[in-house]
Amino acid sequence: MERTLILFKPDCVQRRLVGRILARFEDKGLNVVAMKMMRITPALAKQHYAEHVEKAWYPTLEGFITGGPVVAAILEGLEAIRVVREMLGATSGLKAAAGTIRGDFSSSRQMNLVHASDGPEAAAREIKLYFRDDEICASELTLRPWLRASDEN
Ligand code: CDP
Ligand code: MG
């Protein structure tokens, strides 16, 4: 089982799309094991987007991501990191394939609604940035035997 960090970005909250997009992840069979609404500070934005801080477009990204509340969550499931990234689609909503979250709901390169960790190291780092251990509520869901075979881990 893998865990990945997702953020419903400020555009997603403002457009009242959190429920519909969360439903896609639930429909897929991913477990929500932590979730909270919060405001990202400039300091947290710089840690989260450390790889982009030097880019010319970083200041507008920071303004966007700190510009309203977000909902942070941890999703858990088999190959969850890759599965969730594929559900998001390409970074720009204009390039993302139809049927993906960004492809269906976004027409922007920046306002693309949802962040998701892009690999195991990023997932571990980002989960620690947003959640304390005691905020993670792991539990075996009773539906589990009807989502996949018992030998699929
Ligand atoms: O989110 P993803 O990993 O797909 O994209 P990224 O290349 O790691 O960029 C992180 C975020 O920065 C994107 O999701 C966009 O919101 C934003 N971005 C931007 O504002 N302008 C760009 N030219 C590229 C990305
Ligand atoms: Mg990225």
mmCIF file of N, CA and C and ligand atoms in Angstrom, residues 9 49 51-52 55 57-58 60-61 64-65 85 88-92 102 109-112 114-116 118, ligand 1:
data_model
loop_
_atom_site.group_PDB
_atom_site.id
_atom_site.type_symbol
_atom_site.label_atom_id
_atom_site.label_comp_id
_atom_site.label_asym_id
_atom_site.label_seq_id
_atom_site.Cartn_x
_atom_site.Cartn_y
_atom_site.Cartn_z
ATOM 1 N N LYS A 9 -6.427 22.714 -4.240
ATOM 2 C CA LYS A 9 -5.837 24.042 -4.243
ATOM 3 C C LYS A 9 -6.921 25.124 -4.074
ATOM 4 N N TYR A 49 7.129 23.770 -2.544
ATOM 5 C CA TYR A 49 7.563 23.933 -3.938
ATOM 6 C C TYR A 49 9.047 24.271 -4.022
ATOM 7 N N GLU A 51 11.523 22.851 -5.274
ATOM 8 C CA GLU A 51 12.150 22.646 -6.599
ATOM 9 C C GLU A 51 11.811 23.777 -7.573
ATOM 10 N N HIS A 52 10.802 24.592 -7.248
ATOM 11 C CA HIS A 52 10.368 25.639 -8.176
ATOM 12 C C HIS A 52 10.657 27.059 -7.687
ATOM 13 N N LYS A 55 12.208 29.542 -10.023
ATOM 14 C CA LYS A 55 11.617 29.741 -11.365
ATOM 15 C C LYS A 55 10.975 31.132 -11.468
ATOM 16 N N TRP A 57 8.211 31.941 -12.620
ATOM 17 C CA TRP A 57 6.775 31.947 -12.313
ATOM 18 C C TRP A 57 6.472 31.619 -10.853
ATOM 19 N N TYR A 58 7.513 31.382 -10.031
ATOM 20 C CA TYR A 58 7.238 31.007 -8.636
ATOM 21 C C TYR A 58 6.436 32.078 -7.866
ATOM 22 N N THR A 60 4.113 34.120 -8.693
ATOM 23 C CA THR A 60 2.662 34.054 -8.923
ATOM 24 C C THR A 60 2.096 32.756 -8.379
ATOM 25 N N LEU A 61 2.885 31.665 -8.439
ATOM 26 C CA LEU A 61 2.417 30.396 -7.848
ATOM 27 C C LEU A 61 2.219 30.567 -6.348
ATOM 28 N N PHE A 64 -0.884 32.486 -5.604
ATOM 29 C CA PHE A 64 -2.061 31.652 -5.832
ATOM 30 C C PHE A 64 -2.280 30.656 -4.692
ATOM 31 N N ILE A 65 -1.234 29.918 -4.322
ATOM 32 C CA ILE A 65 -1.402 28.802 -3.383
ATOM 33 C C ILE A 65 -1.644 29.293 -1.952
ATOM 34 N N ARG A 85 -1.621 10.539 -9.713
ATOM 35 C CA ARG A 85 -1.042 11.453 -10.724
ATOM 36 C C ARG A 85 -1.730 11.260 -12.075
ATOM 37 N N LEU A 88 -5.008 12.949 -12.204
ATOM 38 C CA LEU A 88 -4.915 14.414 -12.371
ATOM 39 C C LEU A 88 -4.709 14.804 -13.820
ATOM 40 N N GLY A 89 -3.841 14.080 -14.531
ATOM 41 C CA GLY A 89 -3.492 14.461 -15.901
ATOM 42 C C GLY A 89 -2.321 15.425 -15.922
ATOM 43 N N ALA A 90 -1.984 15.912 -17.118
ATOM 44 C CA ALA A 90 -0.837 16.801 -17.300
ATOM 45 C C ALA A 90 -1.022 18.094 -16.501
ATOM 46 N N THR A 91 0.113 18.778 -16.255
ATOM 47 C CA THR A 91 0.081 19.977 -15.404
ATOM 48 C C THR A 91 -0.912 21.027 -15.902
ATOM 49 N N SER A 92 -0.855 21.353 -17.181
ATOM 50 C CA SER A 92 -1.771 22.375 -17.701
ATOM 51 C C SER A 92 -3.133 21.766 -18.039
ATOM 52 N N ARG A 102 -7.786 17.429 -14.276
ATOM 53 C CA ARG A 102 -7.383 18.725 -14.852
ATOM 54 C C ARG A 102 -7.962 18.889 -16.249
ATOM 55 N N ARG A 109 -2.741 26.675 -16.680
ATOM 56 C CA ARG A 109 -1.491 26.001 -16.350
ATOM 57 C C ARG A 109 -1.238 26.092 -14.848
ATOM 58 N N GLN A 110 -1.696 27.164 -14.232
ATOM 59 C CA GLN A 110 -1.459 27.350 -12.801
ATOM 60 C C GLN A 110 -2.641 26.870 -11.965
ATOM 61 N N MET A 111 -3.838 27.253 -12.359
ATOM 62 C CA MET A 111 -5.020 26.918 -11.571
ATOM 63 C C MET A 111 -5.552 25.566 -12.040
ATOM 64 N N ASN A 112 -4.812 24.524 -11.597
ATOM 65 C CA ASN A 112 -5.121 23.167 -12.058
ATOM 66 C C ASN A 112 -5.702 22.308 -10.948
ATOM 67 N N VAL A 114 -5.748 20.534 -8.295
ATOM 68 C CA VAL A 114 -5.278 19.536 -7.322
ATOM 69 C C VAL A 114 -3.781 19.313 -7.482
ATOM 70 N N HIS A 115 -3.082 19.223 -6.346
ATOM 71 C CA HIS A 115 -1.682 18.795 -6.309
ATOM 72 C C HIS A 115 -1.643 17.337 -5.876
ATOM 73 N N ALA A 116 -0.689 16.585 -6.401
ATOM 74 C CA ALA A 116 -0.424 15.240 -5.869
ATOM 75 C C ALA A 116 1.067 14.962 -5.932
ATOM 76 N N ASP A 118 4.628 13.425 -6.634
ATOM 77 C CA ASP A 118 5.026 12.828 -7.922
ATOM 78 C C ASP A 118 5.935 11.616 -7.790
HETATM 79 O O1 CDP B 1 1.674 19.973 -10.271
HETATM 80 P P1 CDP B 1 2.603 19.323 -11.259
HETATM 81 O O2 CDP B 1 3.611 18.388 -10.598
HETATM 82 O O3 CDP B 1 1.869 18.681 -12.389
HETATM 83 O O4 CDP B 1 3.437 20.517 -11.948
HETATM 84 P P2 CDP B 1 4.856 21.197 -11.608
HETATM 85 O O5 CDP B 1 5.563 21.392 -12.892
HETATM 86 O O6 CDP B 1 5.574 20.476 -10.511
HETATM 87 O O7 CDP B 1 4.419 22.659 -11.093
HETATM 88 C C1 CDP B 1 3.852 22.820 -9.807
HETATM 89 C C2 CDP B 1 2.681 23.767 -9.930
HETATM 90 O O8 CDP B 1 3.148 25.054 -10.296
HETATM 91 C C3 CDP B 1 1.663 23.400 -11.010
HETATM 92 O O9 CDP B 1 0.728 22.429 -10.574
HETATM 93 C C4 CDP B 1 1.017 24.735 -11.303
HETATM 94 O O10 CDP B 1 -0.010 25.055 -10.378
HETATM 95 C C5 CDP B 1 2.182 25.710 -11.098
HETATM 96 N N1 CDP B 1 2.844 26.131 -12.365
HETATM 97 C C6 CDP B 1 2.742 27.470 -12.758
HETATM 98 O O11 CDP B 1 2.112 28.272 -12.074
HETATM 99 N N2 CDP B 1 3.353 27.886 -13.924
HETATM 100 C C7 CDP B 1 4.064 27.028 -14.685
HETATM 101 N N3 CDP B 1 4.663 27.468 -15.806
HETATM 102 C C8 CDP B 1 4.173 25.671 -14.290
HETATM 103 C C9 CDP B 1 3.550 25.256 -13.120
#
